[in-house]
Amino acid sequence: MVIAIFSGIWQLLPQPGGDYATYLITYVLTFVLFVLIWMFLGQRYQLYMWLREAEKATFRLEAMAKKSREILVSTIREVGKPNSDPFDEVNKFMDFFVIEPVERDPFGVLKRLEHLLDVEREKFKDVVAKIAPKASNEDRANLEALFAATHAVNYIYKVVRHYTILGKKTKSMLVIMQIVYNIPLIMKMAEAYFNALDPFAKGKPIGDSVGPLVAAKLMKGYPCKGVGDEMVVAEVPFEGRLLVVVKADGPGGRVGKPGEAVAKLAQQYKEKLKRIITVDAAVKMEGENSGQIAEGVGAAIGDPGPEKYKIEQVALELGVGLDAIIVKQGFDEALSVMRKEIADAAEKAVESVKKVVREKVVEGGVAIVAGIGNTVGVGNG
Amino acid sequence: MVNFVAVIPVKGLIWCAQGETGLDMLMQYLLIMLLLLFVVSMFLSLTRRRAEAFAKAVRTVTVLRCENCDYKEEREFQVGDYVFKRIGECIKCKGGLYISMIYGVPEKPS
Ligand SMILES: [Zn+2]
């Protein structure tokens, strides 16, 4: 095959014994031509290739965004039995946004952020109540989460489309390069959110549910009651100590306000409280195993700030130690159906909690154990 | 398409063999075929990528356990299942049956 190509090209060159000057001129001209092409068209070609890649990603994301809306609408139709077609309402909601609070004057920024997050949550609830009036409470919680995931996929699509079109218009290397070099990571993220649609639509536990799952395992067999903000609590006696276990109210896709609940309970049990233990899923580093458990100190909670702040604040105020137990997993695993490794890790995390309690809490003492995360598909034990 | 792929090479080969400068023509013919092969394989790889789904196929398994004995059962996930949901009775000891685990396994490409 190789010979075939070269023999063909050989025919084009002057044969040995021919005019040597012509040969030399042809050679030099060809060389110059290639240099010129490389100089003037190289960048153009690069730009063209990048644009093609960005366009391909945009098409793929467009398909994803469309499909995600379809899944959302069909789920609403199934569980909500709406009177009117929810499609327009869903499309309208895809433009929903939250403006972050001013940080230039940081005083009270967390209070303001929390307020905004509350309002956002309310907005999600209102929309779901409006378009799926007949859904049960658990289904509504799942629909809210489904809305959020669909919104995320659509938002990513819009951002990529924006930069692709902007790049095409301006022909700016800077604009296109930014988007193209980020595409592999962006696609991973979009796929992760897309894969979250199925569990939220059907109520399956996701990787992030491991925190509430650990709490539910501890709670099992003990009565639990609500503590407000979509959180539930159970008092679990354990080897002479008392565990106050908190999680979001399941099995709907709720996150609740764990910081608020922990702060409230810490004040309630403050005489005997010795430890606050938070259990959460955490993003692993590449190379680490999924389902690996790590122990540390601090508040293991990945919220935008307010809830974490409340736990840290109450721990400081009461002088109680903060222990964190994390179950490592990939970002994509945290949002898709819980994998077996992670489900198995929940049992090990329970043992870790017990170990910490044995070591750090004297008999007769109280420890608050908070399972942080979305409790979709996980009941209250 | 099939016609195109099957007939052209055969016809071409015969045409080359009959030509006067047989070997040269054969070389050029091979070169063209190589290019064609390249284009076709590019086309195929592109279409294949387009057909590939972006959602990971997973099978979701629900594990049922008995409160009293060590009875354990696995079945496909059904809508409405959630971890720690009470589901009827154990067939061995009539104890309470509950969902102890729900997890996804990547579907093997069939
Ligand atoms: Zn049994």
Short mmCIF file of N, CA, C and O in Angstrom, two decimals, chain A residues 210-330:
data_model
loop_
_atom_site.label_atom_id
_atom_site.label_comp_id
_atom_site.label_asym_id
_atom_site.label_seq_id
_atom_site.Cartn_x
_atom_site.Cartn_y
_atom_site.Cartn_z
N VAL A 210 -26.04 8.60 49.97
CA VAL A 210 -25.35 7.72 50.93
C VAL A 210 -25.37 8.29 52.35
O VAL A 210 -25.50 7.53 53.32
N GLY A 211 -25.31 9.62 52.47
CA GLY A 211 -25.39 10.25 53.80
C GLY A 211 -26.69 9.92 54.50
O GLY A 211 -26.70 9.34 55.60
N PRO A 212 -27.83 10.26 53.86
CA PRO A 212 -29.12 9.89 54.45
C PRO A 212 -29.27 8.38 54.64
O PRO A 212 -29.92 7.95 55.60
N LEU A 213 -28.66 7.60 53.77
CA LEU A 213 -28.76 6.14 53.89
C LEU A 213 -28.09 5.67 55.19
O LEU A 213 -28.62 4.82 55.91
N VAL A 214 -26.92 6.24 55.49
CA VAL A 214 -26.23 5.90 56.74
C VAL A 214 -27.10 6.29 57.93
O VAL A 214 -27.28 5.50 58.87
N ALA A 215 -27.69 7.49 57.86
CA ALA A 215 -28.56 7.94 58.95
C ALA A 215 -29.76 7.00 59.10
O ALA A 215 -30.12 6.61 60.21
N ALA A 216 -30.35 6.61 57.95
CA ALA A 216 -31.52 5.73 57.99
C ALA A 216 -31.17 4.38 58.58
O ALA A 216 -31.95 3.78 59.33
N LYS A 217 -29.96 3.88 58.27
CA LYS A 217 -29.53 2.59 58.81
C LYS A 217 -29.44 2.67 60.34
O LYS A 217 -29.77 1.73 61.05
N LEU A 218 -28.94 3.82 60.83
CA LEU A 218 -28.84 4.00 62.28
C LEU A 218 -30.22 4.14 62.91
O LEU A 218 -30.48 3.66 64.01
N MET A 219 -31.12 4.81 62.19
CA MET A 219 -32.47 5.08 62.71
C MET A 219 -33.35 3.85 62.75
O MET A 219 -34.35 3.83 63.45
N LYS A 220 -33.00 2.87 61.93
CA LYS A 220 -33.91 1.74 61.70
C LYS A 220 -34.44 1.13 63.00
O LYS A 220 -33.67 0.77 63.88
N GLY A 221 -35.75 1.06 63.08
CA GLY A 221 -36.38 0.46 64.24
C GLY A 221 -36.74 1.46 65.32
O GLY A 221 -37.38 1.09 66.32
N TYR A 222 -36.34 2.72 65.15
CA TYR A 222 -36.68 3.73 66.15
C TYR A 222 -37.62 4.76 65.51
O TYR A 222 -37.49 5.07 64.34
N PRO A 223 -38.56 5.26 66.32
CA PRO A 223 -39.52 6.21 65.74
C PRO A 223 -38.84 7.53 65.41
O PRO A 223 -37.96 7.97 66.14
N CYS A 224 -39.21 8.11 64.28
CA CYS A 224 -38.62 9.41 63.95
C CYS A 224 -39.71 10.45 63.80
O CYS A 224 -40.85 10.14 63.47
N LYS A 225 -39.34 11.67 64.09
CA LYS A 225 -40.33 12.75 63.98
C LYS A 225 -39.71 13.94 63.23
O LYS A 225 -38.48 14.07 63.15
N GLY A 226 -40.56 14.78 62.71
CA GLY A 226 -40.08 15.94 61.95
C GLY A 226 -39.50 17.00 62.86
O GLY A 226 -39.91 17.15 64.01
N VAL A 227 -38.47 17.72 62.35
CA VAL A 227 -37.93 18.84 63.12
C VAL A 227 -38.03 20.13 62.31
O VAL A 227 -37.36 21.10 62.59
N GLY A 228 -38.89 20.12 61.32
CA GLY A 228 -39.04 21.30 60.47
C GLY A 228 -38.02 21.32 59.36
O GLY A 228 -37.05 20.55 59.38
N ASP A 229 -38.23 22.18 58.36
CA ASP A 229 -37.33 22.31 57.23
C ASP A 229 -37.08 20.99 56.50
O ASP A 229 -35.96 20.69 56.08
N GLU A 230 -38.11 20.15 56.42
CA GLU A 230 -38.04 18.87 55.71
C GLU A 230 -37.00 17.91 56.31
O GLU A 230 -36.42 17.12 55.59
N MET A 231 -36.74 18.03 57.61
CA MET A 231 -35.78 17.13 58.25
C MET A 231 -36.51 16.27 59.26
O MET A 231 -37.51 16.68 59.84
N VAL A 232 -35.97 15.04 59.46
CA VAL A 232 -36.52 14.18 60.51
C VAL A 232 -35.40 13.80 61.47
O VAL A 232 -34.22 13.81 61.12
N VAL A 233 -35.79 13.45 62.70
CA VAL A 233 -34.81 13.09 63.71
C VAL A 233 -35.30 11.87 64.47
O VAL A 233 -36.50 11.66 64.61
N ALA A 234 -34.35 11.01 64.91
CA ALA A 234 -34.69 9.87 65.75
C ALA A 234 -33.66 9.76 66.87
O ALA A 234 -32.48 10.05 66.66
N GLU A 235 -34.13 9.40 68.05
CA GLU A 235 -33.21 9.19 69.17
C GLU A 235 -32.86 7.72 69.22
O GLU A 235 -33.73 6.87 69.37
N VAL A 236 -31.58 7.43 69.07
CA VAL A 236 -31.14 6.03 69.00
C VAL A 236 -30.17 5.74 70.14
O VAL A 236 -29.07 6.29 70.16
N PRO A 237 -30.58 4.91 71.10
CA PRO A 237 -29.63 4.55 72.16
C PRO A 237 -28.55 3.63 71.60
O PRO A 237 -28.83 2.75 70.79
N PHE A 238 -27.29 3.89 72.01
CA PHE A 238 -26.19 3.08 71.50
C PHE A 238 -25.11 2.94 72.56
O PHE A 238 -24.47 3.92 72.94
N GLU A 239 -24.96 1.75 73.08
CA GLU A 239 -23.94 1.42 74.08
C GLU A 239 -23.85 2.48 75.19
O GLU A 239 -22.78 3.01 75.49
N GLY A 240 -24.98 2.78 75.78
CA GLY A 240 -24.99 3.72 76.90
C GLY A 240 -24.97 5.18 76.51
O GLY A 240 -25.02 6.07 77.35
N ARG A 241 -24.85 5.43 75.21
CA ARG A 241 -24.88 6.81 74.74
C ARG A 241 -26.17 7.04 73.97
O ARG A 241 -26.88 6.09 73.63
N LEU A 242 -26.43 8.29 73.66
CA LEU A 242 -27.62 8.58 72.87
C LEU A 242 -27.20 9.23 71.55
O LEU A 242 -26.49 10.23 71.54
N LEU A 243 -27.62 8.60 70.46
CA LEU A 243 -27.35 9.20 69.14
C LEU A 243 -28.61 9.93 68.69
O LEU A 243 -29.70 9.35 68.67
N VAL A 244 -28.44 11.20 68.35
CA VAL A 244 -29.56 11.95 67.79
C VAL A 244 -29.31 12.00 66.29
O VAL A 244 -28.43 12.71 65.82
N VAL A 245 -30.06 11.17 65.56
CA VAL A 245 -29.77 11.01 64.13
C VAL A 245 -30.72 11.88 63.30
O VAL A 245 -31.94 11.84 63.47
N VAL A 246 -30.13 12.68 62.41
CA VAL A 246 -30.92 13.58 61.56
C VAL A 246 -30.71 13.25 60.09
O VAL A 246 -29.60 12.92 59.68
N LYS A 247 -31.76 13.35 59.32
CA LYS A 247 -31.64 13.24 57.86
C LYS A 247 -32.81 13.99 57.23
O LYS A 247 -33.76 14.35 57.92
N ALA A 248 -32.72 14.17 55.93
CA ALA A 248 -33.85 14.79 55.22
C ALA A 248 -35.00 13.79 55.18
O ALA A 248 -34.79 12.58 55.23
N ASP A 249 -36.21 14.30 55.10
CA ASP A 249 -37.40 13.47 55.15
C ASP A 249 -37.54 12.70 53.83
O ASP A 249 -37.75 13.30 52.78
N GLY A 250 -37.41 11.37 53.91
CA GLY A 250 -37.47 10.56 52.70
C GLY A 250 -38.84 9.94 52.50
O GLY A 250 -39.71 10.10 53.34
N PRO A 251 -39.02 9.18 51.43
CA PRO A 251 -38.04 8.89 50.37
C PRO A 251 -38.11 9.83 49.16
O PRO A 251 -37.57 9.51 48.12
N GLY A 252 -38.73 10.97 49.31
CA GLY A 252 -38.75 11.93 48.19
C GLY A 252 -37.40 12.60 48.03
O GLY A 252 -36.58 12.55 48.94
N GLY A 253 -37.17 13.22 46.89
CA GLY A 253 -35.86 13.83 46.61
C GLY A 253 -35.65 15.14 47.35
O GLY A 253 -35.64 16.20 46.75
N ARG A 254 -35.48 15.05 48.67
CA ARG A 254 -35.30 16.27 49.46
C ARG A 254 -33.88 16.37 50.00
O ARG A 254 -33.22 15.37 50.23
N VAL A 255 -33.45 17.59 50.22
CA VAL A 255 -32.15 17.83 50.85
C VAL A 255 -32.37 18.39 52.25
O VAL A 255 -31.62 18.11 53.17
N GLY A 256 -33.43 19.17 52.39
CA GLY A 256 -33.76 19.77 53.67
C GLY A 256 -32.76 20.83 54.06
O GLY A 256 -31.93 21.26 53.25
N LYS A 257 -32.84 21.26 55.32
CA LYS A 257 -31.88 22.24 55.83
C LYS A 257 -31.17 21.63 57.03
O LYS A 257 -31.51 21.91 58.18
N PRO A 258 -30.17 20.78 56.77
CA PRO A 258 -29.53 20.04 57.86
C PRO A 258 -28.86 20.95 58.88
O PRO A 258 -28.85 20.63 60.08
N GLY A 259 -28.31 22.07 58.43
CA GLY A 259 -27.64 22.98 59.35
C GLY A 259 -28.60 23.51 60.40
O GLY A 259 -28.32 23.51 61.60
N GLU A 260 -29.76 23.93 59.91
CA GLU A 260 -30.81 24.45 60.79
C GLU A 260 -31.20 23.40 61.82
O GLU A 260 -31.28 23.68 63.02
N ALA A 261 -31.43 22.15 61.33
CA ALA A 261 -31.86 21.08 62.22
C ALA A 261 -30.78 20.75 63.25
O ALA A 261 -31.08 20.59 64.44
N VAL A 262 -29.53 20.65 62.79
CA VAL A 262 -28.44 20.33 63.71
C VAL A 262 -28.30 21.42 64.77
O VAL A 262 -28.17 21.14 65.97
N ALA A 263 -28.38 22.68 64.35
CA ALA A 263 -28.27 23.80 65.30
C ALA A 263 -29.37 23.73 66.34
O ALA A 263 -29.13 23.89 67.55
N LYS A 264 -30.58 23.46 65.87
CA LYS A 264 -31.73 23.38 66.77
C LYS A 264 -31.54 22.26 67.80
O LYS A 264 -31.72 22.46 69.00
N LEU A 265 -31.15 21.08 67.30
CA LEU A 265 -30.99 19.92 68.18
C LEU A 265 -29.81 20.10 69.13
O LEU A 265 -29.86 19.67 70.28
N ALA A 266 -28.75 20.74 68.64
CA ALA A 266 -27.57 20.96 69.49
C ALA A 266 -27.95 21.82 70.69
O ALA A 266 -27.53 21.54 71.82
N GLN A 267 -28.76 22.84 70.44
CA GLN A 267 -29.21 23.69 71.56
C GLN A 267 -30.09 22.88 72.52
O GLN A 267 -29.99 23.03 73.73
N GLN A 268 -30.88 22.00 71.94
CA GLN A 268 -31.82 21.21 72.75
C GLN A 268 -31.07 20.23 73.66
O GLN A 268 -31.46 20.02 74.80
N TYR A 269 -30.00 19.64 73.16
CA TYR A 269 -29.28 18.61 73.93
C TYR A 269 -27.96 19.14 74.50
O TYR A 269 -27.07 18.37 74.79
N LYS A 270 -27.84 20.47 74.61
CA LYS A 270 -26.50 21.03 74.83
C LYS A 270 -25.80 20.59 76.11
O LYS A 270 -24.57 20.56 76.15
N GLU A 271 -26.56 20.19 77.13
CA GLU A 271 -25.91 19.78 78.38
C GLU A 271 -25.03 18.54 78.18
O GLU A 271 -23.94 18.46 78.69
N LYS A 272 -25.59 17.60 77.44
CA LYS A 272 -24.88 16.32 77.31
C LYS A 272 -24.17 16.15 75.96
O LYS A 272 -23.47 15.16 75.74
N LEU A 273 -24.36 17.11 75.07
CA LEU A 273 -23.82 16.96 73.72
C LEU A 273 -22.29 16.95 73.73
O LEU A 273 -21.65 17.83 74.30
N LYS A 274 -21.71 15.91 73.09
CA LYS A 274 -20.26 15.79 73.09
C LYS A 274 -19.66 15.91 71.69
O LYS A 274 -18.50 16.25 71.53
N ARG A 275 -20.47 15.59 70.69
CA ARG A 275 -19.90 15.48 69.35
C ARG A 275 -20.97 15.72 68.29
O ARG A 275 -22.11 15.29 68.46
N ILE A 276 -20.59 16.36 67.21
CA ILE A 276 -21.48 16.43 66.05
C ILE A 276 -20.78 15.72 64.90
O ILE A 276 -19.65 16.06 64.55
N ILE A 277 -21.42 14.70 64.38
CA ILE A 277 -20.81 13.91 63.30
C ILE A 277 -21.63 14.10 62.03
O ILE A 277 -22.84 13.85 62.03
N THR A 278 -20.98 14.55 60.98
CA THR A 278 -21.69 14.68 59.70
C THR A 278 -21.18 13.60 58.74
O THR A 278 -19.99 13.33 58.67
N VAL A 279 -22.11 12.98 58.04
CA VAL A 279 -21.77 11.96 57.04
C VAL A 279 -22.25 12.45 55.69
O VAL A 279 -23.40 12.84 55.53
N ASP A 280 -21.36 12.45 54.72
CA ASP A 280 -21.74 12.98 53.40
C ASP A 280 -20.97 12.26 52.30
O ASP A 280 -19.93 11.65 52.54
N ALA A 281 -21.49 12.37 51.10
CA ALA A 281 -20.75 11.90 49.93
C ALA A 281 -19.77 13.00 49.55
O ALA A 281 -20.08 14.17 49.71
N ALA A 282 -18.58 12.63 49.11
CA ALA A 282 -17.63 13.64 48.69
C ALA A 282 -17.01 13.22 47.36
O ALA A 282 -16.87 12.02 47.09
N VAL A 283 -16.65 14.21 46.57
CA VAL A 283 -16.07 13.89 45.26
C VAL A 283 -14.66 13.34 45.45
O VAL A 283 -13.83 13.95 46.12
N LYS A 284 -14.43 12.17 44.90
CA LYS A 284 -13.12 11.54 45.02
C LYS A 284 -12.16 12.17 44.02
O LYS A 284 -12.57 12.82 43.07
N MET A 285 -10.87 11.91 44.26
CA MET A 285 -9.91 12.31 43.25
C MET A 285 -9.74 11.15 42.29
O MET A 285 -9.96 10.00 42.65
N GLU A 286 -9.34 11.46 41.07
CA GLU A 286 -9.10 10.39 40.10
C GLU A 286 -8.04 9.45 40.68
O GLU A 286 -7.05 9.90 41.25
N GLY A 287 -8.29 8.17 40.53
CA GLY A 287 -7.34 7.20 41.06
C GLY A 287 -7.80 6.62 42.38
O GLY A 287 -7.37 5.53 42.75
N GLU A 288 -8.65 7.33 43.07
CA GLU A 288 -9.19 6.79 44.32
C GLU A 288 -10.37 5.88 43.99
O GLU A 288 -11.01 6.03 42.95
N ASN A 289 -10.65 4.96 44.93
CA ASN A 289 -11.75 4.03 44.69
C ASN A 289 -13.09 4.62 45.11
O ASN A 289 -13.15 5.32 46.12
N SER A 290 -14.12 4.28 44.37
CA SER A 290 -15.47 4.68 44.78
C SER A 290 -15.85 3.88 46.02
O SER A 290 -15.57 2.69 46.09
N GLY A 291 -16.51 4.55 46.94
CA GLY A 291 -16.96 3.87 48.13
C GLY A 291 -15.92 3.83 49.23
O GLY A 291 -16.14 3.26 50.29
N GLN A 292 -14.78 4.46 48.98
CA GLN A 292 -13.75 4.54 50.01
C GLN A 292 -14.23 5.50 51.09
O GLN A 292 -14.85 6.51 50.80
N ILE A 293 -13.94 5.17 52.35
CA ILE A 293 -14.41 6.01 53.45
C ILE A 293 -13.24 6.73 54.08
O ILE A 293 -12.17 6.14 54.28
N ALA A 294 -13.42 8.01 54.35
CA ALA A 294 -12.36 8.77 55.01
C ALA A 294 -12.95 9.51 56.19
O ALA A 294 -14.10 9.94 56.16
N GLU A 295 -12.14 9.61 57.25
CA GLU A 295 -12.59 10.34 58.42
C GLU A 295 -11.78 11.62 58.55
O GLU A 295 -10.58 11.63 58.27
N GLY A 296 -12.44 12.67 58.98
CA GLY A 296 -11.74 13.93 59.17
C GLY A 296 -12.47 14.78 60.18
O GLY A 296 -13.36 14.28 60.88
N VAL A 297 -12.10 16.04 60.25
CA VAL A 297 -12.82 16.94 61.14
C VAL A 297 -13.44 18.06 60.32
O VAL A 297 -13.00 18.35 59.22
N GLY A 298 -14.47 18.68 60.89
CA GLY A 298 -15.18 19.75 60.20
C GLY A 298 -16.60 19.32 59.88
O GLY A 298 -17.02 18.22 60.26
N ALA A 299 -17.29 20.17 59.17
CA ALA A 299 -18.66 19.85 58.78
C ALA A 299 -18.65 19.34 57.34
O ALA A 299 -18.34 20.08 56.43
N ALA A 300 -18.97 18.06 57.19
CA ALA A 300 -19.01 17.49 55.84
C ALA A 300 -20.35 17.80 55.23
O ALA A 300 -21.33 17.09 55.44
N ILE A 301 -20.41 18.89 54.53
CA ILE A 301 -21.66 19.27 53.88
C ILE A 301 -21.35 20.19 52.71
O ILE A 301 -20.59 21.12 52.85
N GLY A 302 -21.88 19.84 51.56
CA GLY A 302 -21.52 20.58 50.35
C GLY A 302 -22.56 21.58 49.91
O GLY A 302 -22.89 21.65 48.75
N ASP A 303 -23.09 22.35 50.83
CA ASP A 303 -24.10 23.34 50.44
C ASP A 303 -23.41 24.66 50.07
O ASP A 303 -22.20 24.79 50.27
N PRO A 304 -24.14 25.62 49.54
CA PRO A 304 -23.46 26.88 49.15
C PRO A 304 -22.90 27.67 50.33
O PRO A 304 -22.18 28.63 50.11
N GLY A 305 -23.22 27.31 51.54
CA GLY A 305 -22.63 28.03 52.67
C GLY A 305 -23.46 28.11 53.94
O GLY A 305 -22.97 27.76 55.02
N PRO A 306 -24.71 28.55 53.83
CA PRO A 306 -25.48 28.81 55.05
C PRO A 306 -25.59 27.63 56.01
O PRO A 306 -25.39 27.80 57.22
N GLU A 307 -25.86 26.44 55.48
CA GLU A 307 -26.07 25.29 56.36
C GLU A 307 -24.76 24.88 57.05
O GLU A 307 -24.73 24.55 58.23
N LYS A 308 -23.69 24.91 56.29
CA LYS A 308 -22.39 24.57 56.83
C LYS A 308 -22.01 25.55 57.94
O LYS A 308 -21.52 25.17 59.00
N TYR A 309 -22.29 26.81 57.67
CA TYR A 309 -21.99 27.88 58.62
C TYR A 309 -22.70 27.62 59.95
O TYR A 309 -22.10 27.74 61.02
N LYS A 310 -23.97 27.22 59.86
CA LYS A 310 -24.76 27.02 61.08
C LYS A 310 -24.17 25.90 61.92
O LYS A 310 -24.11 26.02 63.15
N ILE A 311 -23.74 24.82 61.27
CA ILE A 311 -23.16 23.70 62.03
C ILE A 311 -21.86 24.14 62.70
O ILE A 311 -21.64 23.90 63.89
N GLU A 312 -21.02 24.83 61.94
CA GLU A 312 -19.74 25.28 62.50
C GLU A 312 -19.98 26.25 63.65
O GLU A 312 -19.31 26.19 64.69
N GLN A 313 -20.95 27.13 63.46
CA GLN A 313 -21.25 28.15 64.47
C GLN A 313 -21.71 27.52 65.78
O GLN A 313 -21.21 27.86 66.85
N VAL A 314 -22.65 26.56 65.66
CA VAL A 314 -23.19 25.97 66.88
C VAL A 314 -22.13 25.12 67.59
O VAL A 314 -22.07 25.08 68.82
N ALA A 315 -21.27 24.48 66.80
CA ALA A 315 -20.20 23.66 67.39
C ALA A 315 -19.22 24.56 68.16
O ALA A 315 -18.78 24.21 69.26
N LEU A 316 -18.93 25.70 67.58
CA LEU A 316 -18.03 26.66 68.23
C LEU A 316 -18.65 27.20 69.51
O LEU A 316 -18.01 27.24 70.56
N GLU A 317 -19.91 27.56 69.41
CA GLU A 317 -20.63 28.15 70.53
C GLU A 317 -20.68 27.20 71.72
O GLU A 317 -20.46 27.60 72.86
N LEU A 318 -20.95 25.93 71.44
CA LEU A 318 -21.10 24.96 72.53
C LEU A 318 -19.78 24.25 72.83
O LEU A 318 -19.72 23.45 73.76
N GLY A 319 -18.77 24.51 72.06
CA GLY A 319 -17.48 23.88 72.29
C GLY A 319 -17.49 22.37 72.06
O GLY A 319 -16.88 21.61 72.79
N VAL A 320 -18.21 21.95 71.03
CA VAL A 320 -18.29 20.51 70.72
C VAL A 320 -17.43 20.22 69.50
O VAL A 320 -17.33 21.04 68.60
N GLY A 321 -16.85 19.02 69.49
CA GLY A 321 -16.02 18.62 68.35
C GLY A 321 -16.87 18.30 67.13
O GLY A 321 -17.99 17.82 67.25
N LEU A 322 -16.30 18.57 65.98
CA LEU A 322 -16.98 18.26 64.71
C LEU A 322 -16.23 17.14 64.02
O LEU A 322 -15.06 17.28 63.70
N ASP A 323 -16.89 16.04 63.77
CA ASP A 323 -16.26 14.95 63.01
C ASP A 323 -16.95 14.81 61.67
O ASP A 323 -18.16 14.98 61.57
N ALA A 324 -16.16 14.49 60.67
CA ALA A 324 -16.73 14.33 59.33
C ALA A 324 -16.38 12.95 58.80
O ALA A 324 -15.23 12.51 58.90
N ILE A 325 -17.36 12.27 58.27
CA ILE A 325 -17.11 10.99 57.62
C ILE A 325 -17.61 11.11 56.19
O ILE A 325 -18.76 11.46 55.96
N ILE A 326 -16.71 10.87 55.24
CA ILE A 326 -17.14 11.01 53.86
C ILE A 326 -17.03 9.67 53.11
O ILE A 326 -16.17 8.85 53.41
N VAL A 327 -17.93 9.51 52.18
CA VAL A 327 -17.89 8.35 51.29
C VAL A 327 -17.53 8.89 49.91
O VAL A 327 -18.25 9.67 49.32
N LYS A 328 -16.36 8.46 49.44
CA LYS A 328 -15.85 9.04 48.19
C LYS A 328 -16.50 8.42 46.96
O LYS A 328 -16.77 7.23 46.93
N GLN A 329 -16.73 9.26 45.97
CA GLN A 329 -17.30 8.81 44.71
C GLN A 329 -17.08 9.87 43.65
O GLN A 329 -16.78 11.01 43.97
N GLY A 330 -17.23 9.48 42.40
CA GLY A 330 -17.06 10.43 41.31
C GLY A 330 -18.26 11.37 41.24
O GLY A 330 -19.34 11.03 41.71
#
